[in-house]
Amino acid sequence: LVLEKLFQGELDLAPKVVGSDEEAISLVRSARGIIALVEGGSPGISKSRALRISGKRPGDSGYPLQD
């Protein structure tokens, strides 16, 4: 499905697996429209934006992406 959408021009980049949170943060900063899941305390995360889900931020009670 991903390759099909990539070949049809519906995606700019295929999903990528990286080895660390730092690499994920660097990748996100390299282009527009990229998201990554990283630990909240990762180095460099302070310069990134967190995803709000149903109006809640990480750390808020009821945020669904918590341990």
Tab-separated table of N, CA, C and O in Angstrom:
chain	number	residue	atom	x	y	z
A	1	LEU	N	0.830	-1.199	0.000
A	1	LEU	CA	0.000	0.000	0.000
A	1	LEU	C	0.871	1.257	0.000
A	1	LEU	O	0.616	2.166	-0.765
A	2	VAL	N	1.896	1.285	0.844
A	2	VAL	CA	2.758	2.465	0.918
A	2	VAL	C	3.511	2.655	-0.390
A	2	VAL	O	3.566	3.757	-0.928
A	3	LEU	N	4.084	1.570	-0.918
A	3	LEU	CA	4.816	1.679	-2.184
A	3	LEU	C	3.892	2.120	-3.318
A	3	LEU	O	4.275	2.928	-4.160
A	4	GLU	N	2.679	1.599	-3.338
A	4	GLU	CA	1.712	1.988	-4.364
A	4	GLU	C	1.433	3.485	-4.308
A	4	GLU	O	1.475	4.174	-5.322
A	5	LYS	N	1.183	4.004	-3.117
A	5	LYS	CA	0.910	5.438	-2.961
A	5	LYS	C	2.142	6.278	-3.303
A	5	LYS	O	2.027	7.356	-3.859
A	6	LEU	N	3.323	5.760	-2.974
A	6	LEU	CA	4.558	6.453	-3.288
A	6	LEU	C	4.734	6.550	-4.803
A	6	LEU	O	5.022	7.618	-5.344
A	7	PHE	N	4.527	5.446	-5.509
A	7	PHE	CA	4.663	5.431	-6.964
A	7	PHE	C	3.596	6.274	-7.655
A	7	PHE	O	3.821	6.846	-8.708
A	8	GLN	N	2.418	6.364	-7.054
A	8	GLN	CA	1.332	7.156	-7.637
A	8	GLN	C	1.475	8.642	-7.316
A	8	GLN	O	0.689	9.452	-7.769
A	9	GLY	N	2.463	8.986	-6.510
A	9	GLY	CA	2.685	10.383	-6.172
A	9	GLY	C	1.811	10.896	-5.048
A	9	GLY	O	1.725	12.095	-4.811
A	10	GLU	N	1.154	9.998	-4.335
A	10	GLU	CA	0.287	10.400	-3.221
A	10	GLU	C	1.070	10.590	-1.924
A	10	GLU	O	0.572	11.189	-0.980
A	11	LEU	N	2.294	10.081	-1.872
A	11	LEU	CA	3.179	10.254	-0.725
A	11	LEU	C	4.493	10.838	-1.199
A	11	LEU	O	4.978	10.491	-2.275
A	12	ASP	N	5.072	11.717	-0.390
A	12	ASP	CA	6.384	12.270	-0.719
A	12	ASP	C	7.509	11.385	-0.204
A	12	ASP	O	8.557	11.278	-0.818
A	13	LEU	N	7.293	10.782	0.955
A	13	LEU	CA	8.311	9.935	1.577
A	13	LEU	C	7.666	8.669	2.120
A	13	LEU	O	6.550	8.716	2.630
A	14	ALA	N	8.375	7.568	2.043
A	14	ALA	CA	7.904	6.328	2.662
A	14	ALA	C	8.239	6.367	4.152
A	14	ALA	O	9.158	7.077	4.565
A	15	PRO	N	7.519	5.620	4.989
A	15	PRO	CA	7.854	5.562	6.412
A	15	PRO	C	9.300	5.107	6.594
A	15	PRO	O	9.812	4.294	5.826
A	16	LYS	N	9.955	5.642	7.603
A	16	LYS	CA	11.360	5.324	7.832
A	16	LYS	C	11.562	4.925	9.291
A	16	LYS	O	10.982	5.522	10.192
A	17	VAL	N	12.380	3.922	9.498
A	17	VAL	CA	12.738	3.486	10.845
A	17	VAL	C	14.139	4.007	11.131
A	17	VAL	O	15.043	3.863	10.313
A	18	VAL	N	14.299	4.638	12.291
A	18	VAL	CA	15.604	5.151	12.695
A	18	VAL	C	16.022	4.476	13.993
A	18	VAL	O	15.208	3.865	14.678
A	19	GLY	N	17.285	4.621	14.355
A	19	GLY	CA	17.827	3.912	15.498
A	19	GLY	C	17.696	4.588	16.846
A	19	GLY	O	17.941	3.967	17.864
A	20	SER	N	17.317	5.864	16.865
A	20	SER	CA	17.242	6.567	18.150
A	20	SER	C	16.261	7.722	18.064
A	20	SER	O	15.885	8.165	16.976
A	21	ASP	N	15.878	8.214	19.234
A	21	ASP	CA	15.004	9.394	19.289
A	21	ASP	C	15.693	10.600	18.670
A	21	ASP	O	15.060	11.400	17.989
A	22	GLU	N	17.009	10.718	18.884
A	22	GLU	CA	17.746	11.849	18.327
A	22	GLU	C	17.695	11.834	16.802
A	22	GLU	O	17.522	12.869	16.165
A	23	GLU	N	17.817	10.642	16.199
A	23	GLU	CA	17.724	10.531	14.744
A	23	GLU	C	16.311	10.885	14.261
A	23	GLU	O	16.156	11.528	13.228
A	24	ALA	N	15.307	10.470	15.019
A	24	ALA	CA	13.920	10.777	14.647
A	24	ALA	C	13.677	12.285	14.687
A	24	ALA	O	13.053	12.843	13.779
A	25	ILE	N	14.182	12.949	15.716
A	25	ILE	CA	14.015	14.392	15.841
A	25	ILE	C	14.726	15.099	14.697
A	25	ILE	O	14.193	16.031	14.090
A	26	SER	N	15.912	14.649	14.359
A	26	SER	CA	16.665	15.232	13.250
A	26	SER	C	15.913	15.051	11.933
A	26	SER	O	15.841	15.971	11.115
A	27	LEU	N	15.331	13.884	11.719
A	27	LEU	CA	14.567	13.618	10.502
A	27	LEU	C	13.350	14.532	10.415
A	27	LEU	O	13.063	15.103	9.361
A	28	VAL	N	12.651	14.703	11.516
A	28	VAL	CA	11.465	15.563	11.542
A	28	VAL	C	11.833	17.001	11.182
A	28	VAL	O	11.106	17.676	10.460
A	29	ARG	N	12.971	17.444	11.652
A	29	ARG	CA	13.395	18.814	11.372
A	29	ARG	C	13.884	19.001	9.939
A	29	ARG	O	14.003	20.122	9.467
A	30	SER	N	14.156	17.912	9.232
A	30	SER	CA	14.728	18.009	7.889
A	30	SER	C	13.712	18.303	6.792
A	30	SER	O	14.097	18.713	5.706
A	31	ALA	N	12.435	18.098	7.045
A	31	ALA	CA	11.440	18.317	5.997
A	31	ALA	C	10.079	18.607	6.617
A	31	ALA	O	9.832	18.294	7.779
A	32	ARG	N	9.209	19.176	5.828
A	32	ARG	CA	7.850	19.488	6.299
A	32	ARG	C	6.971	18.251	6.252
A	32	ARG	O	7.155	17.371	5.430
A	33	GLY	N	5.984	18.206	7.138
A	33	GLY	CA	4.976	17.158	7.105
A	33	GLY	C	5.389	15.828	7.697
A	33	GLY	O	4.701	14.839	7.540
A	34	ILE	N	6.507	15.796	8.405
A	34	ILE	CA	6.983	14.552	8.997
A	34	ILE	C	6.644	14.557	10.484
A	34	ILE	O	6.779	15.564	11.166
A	35	ILE	N	6.205	13.407	10.989
A	35	ILE	CA	5.973	13.253	12.424
A	35	ILE	C	6.767	12.054	12.916
A	35	ILE	O	7.128	11.171	12.143
A	36	ALA	N	7.043	12.019	14.212
A	36	ALA	CA	7.760	10.899	14.824
A	36	ALA	C	7.261	10.715	16.246
A	36	ALA	O	6.805	11.670	16.882
A	37	LEU	N	7.360	9.492	16.728
A	37	LEU	CA	7.043	9.200	18.121
A	37	LEU	C	8.355	9.056	18.877
A	37	LEU	O	9.181	8.208	18.523
A	38	VAL	N	8.554	9.888	19.891
A	38	VAL	CA	9.759	9.839	20.711
A	38	VAL	C	9.379	10.007	22.173
A	38	VAL	O	8.292	10.489	22.494
A	39	GLU	N	10.283	9.604	23.052
A	39	GLU	CA	10.071	9.798	24.484
A	39	GLU	C	10.037	11.284	24.804
A	39	GLU	O	10.804	12.065	24.223
A	40	GLY	N	9.194	11.681	25.720
A	40	GLY	CA	9.050	13.080	26.071
A	40	GLY	C	10.299	13.725	26.629
A	40	GLY	O	10.500	14.914	26.486
A	41	GLY	N	11.175	12.963	27.243
A	41	GLY	CA	12.380	13.519	27.837
A	41	GLY	C	13.600	13.438	26.940
A	41	GLY	O	14.715	13.659	27.388
A	42	SER	N	13.418	13.133	25.672
A	42	SER	CA	14.551	12.990	24.756
A	42	SER	C	15.277	14.315	24.563
A	42	SER	O	14.648	15.362	24.493
A	43	PRO	N	16.610	14.267	24.431
A	43	PRO	CA	17.357	15.499	24.154
A	43	PRO	C	16.894	16.119	22.836
A	43	PRO	O	16.639	15.420	21.867
A	44	GLY	N	16.729	17.426	22.816
A	44	GLY	CA	16.300	18.107	21.600
A	44	GLY	C	14.802	18.216	21.439
A	44	GLY	O	14.308	18.898	20.550
A	45	ILE	N	14.048	17.554	22.295
A	45	ILE	CA	12.586	17.562	22.165
A	45	ILE	C	12.001	18.936	22.490
A	45	ILE	O	10.952	19.296	21.991
A	46	SER	N	12.702	19.744	23.272
A	46	SER	CA	12.175	21.048	23.671
A	46	SER	C	11.976	21.984	22.479
A	46	SER	O	11.185	22.912	22.551
A	47	LYS	N	12.670	21.732	21.370
A	47	LYS	CA	12.522	22.566	20.184
A	47	LYS	C	11.462	22.022	19.228
A	47	LYS	O	11.305	22.517	18.129
A	48	SER	N	10.761	20.987	19.641
A	48	SER	CA	9.740	20.358	18.803
A	48	SER	C	8.353	20.638	19.368
A	48	SER	O	8.206	21.059	20.506
A	49	ARG	N	7.346	20.373	18.544
A	49	ARG	CA	5.973	20.536	19.006
A	49	ARG	C	5.369	19.176	19.304
A	49	ARG	O	5.617	18.211	18.590
A	50	ALA	N	4.574	19.116	20.342
A	50	ALA	CA	3.910	17.870	20.721
A	50	ALA	C	2.532	17.799	20.073
A	50	ALA	O	1.880	18.817	19.855
A	51	LEU	N	2.120	16.607	19.774
A	51	LEU	CA	0.828	16.374	19.152
A	51	LEU	C	-0.273	16.424	20.198
A	51	LEU	O	-0.226	15.715	21.203
A	52	ARG	N	-1.252	17.264	19.954
A	52	ARG	CA	-2.433	17.283	20.815
A	52	ARG	C	-3.407	16.245	20.297
A	52	ARG	O	-3.618	16.115	19.096
A	53	ILE	N	-3.979	15.503	21.209
A	53	ILE	CA	-4.997	14.517	20.852
A	53	ILE	C	-6.240	14.855	21.643
A	53	ILE	O	-6.208	14.916	22.867
A	54	SER	N	-7.319	15.119	20.933
A	54	SER	CA	-8.585	15.543	21.556
A	54	SER	C	-8.364	16.743	22.473
A	54	SER	O	-8.943	16.832	23.548
A	55	GLY	N	-7.483	17.648	22.052
A	55	GLY	CA	-7.229	18.873	22.799
A	55	GLY	C	-6.287	18.713	23.978
A	55	GLY	O	-6.008	19.675	24.678
A	56	LYS	N	-5.786	17.502	24.212
A	56	LYS	CA	-4.910	17.260	25.358
A	56	LYS	C	-3.462	17.171	24.908
A	56	LYS	O	-3.153	16.630	23.859
A	57	ARG	N	-2.577	17.712	25.740
A	57	ARG	CA	-1.142	17.679	25.486
A	57	ARG	C	-0.504	16.561	26.305
A	57	ARG	O	-1.071	16.125	27.305
A	58	PRO	N	0.694	16.133	25.912
A	58	PRO	CA	1.396	15.158	26.740
A	58	PRO	C	1.528	15.682	28.172
A	58	PRO	O	1.814	16.851	28.399
A	59	GLY	N	1.290	14.811	29.123
A	59	GLY	CA	1.328	15.203	30.535
A	59	GLY	C	-0.039	15.540	31.096
A	59	GLY	O	-0.234	15.506	32.302
A	60	ASP	N	-1.002	15.891	30.230
A	60	ASP	CA	-2.353	16.170	30.688
A	60	ASP	C	-3.035	14.864	31.091
A	60	ASP	O	-2.781	13.807	30.505
A	61	SER	N	-3.911	14.941	32.076
A	61	SER	CA	-4.675	13.775	32.479
A	61	SER	C	-5.527	13.303	31.298
A	61	SER	O	-6.171	14.095	30.630
A	62	GLY	N	-5.471	12.021	31.009
A	62	GLY	CA	-6.263	11.456	29.931
A	62	GLY	C	-5.596	11.483	28.562
A	62	GLY	O	-6.195	11.062	27.580
A	63	TYR	N	-4.354	11.973	28.475
A	63	TYR	CA	-3.639	11.942	27.199
A	63	TYR	C	-3.412	10.478	26.831
A	63	TYR	O	-2.867	9.716	27.610
A	64	PRO	N	-3.832	10.057	25.632
A	64	PRO	CA	-3.832	8.620	25.326
A	64	PRO	C	-2.460	7.990	25.066
A	64	PRO	O	-2.335	6.779	25.131
A	65	LEU	N	-1.430	8.765	24.788
A	65	LEU	CA	-0.118	8.176	24.485
A	65	LEU	C	0.804	8.244	25.693
A	65	LEU	O	1.874	8.838	25.662
A	66	GLN	N	0.394	7.636	26.784
A	66	GLN	CA	1.208	7.612	27.994
A	66	GLN	C	1.516	6.179	28.344
A	66	GLN	O	0.872	5.249	27.888
A	67	ASP	N	2.543	6.013	29.203
A	67	ASP	CA	2.913	4.655	29.668
A	67	ASP	C	1.759	4.002	30.362
A	67	ASP	O	0.955	4.561	31.003
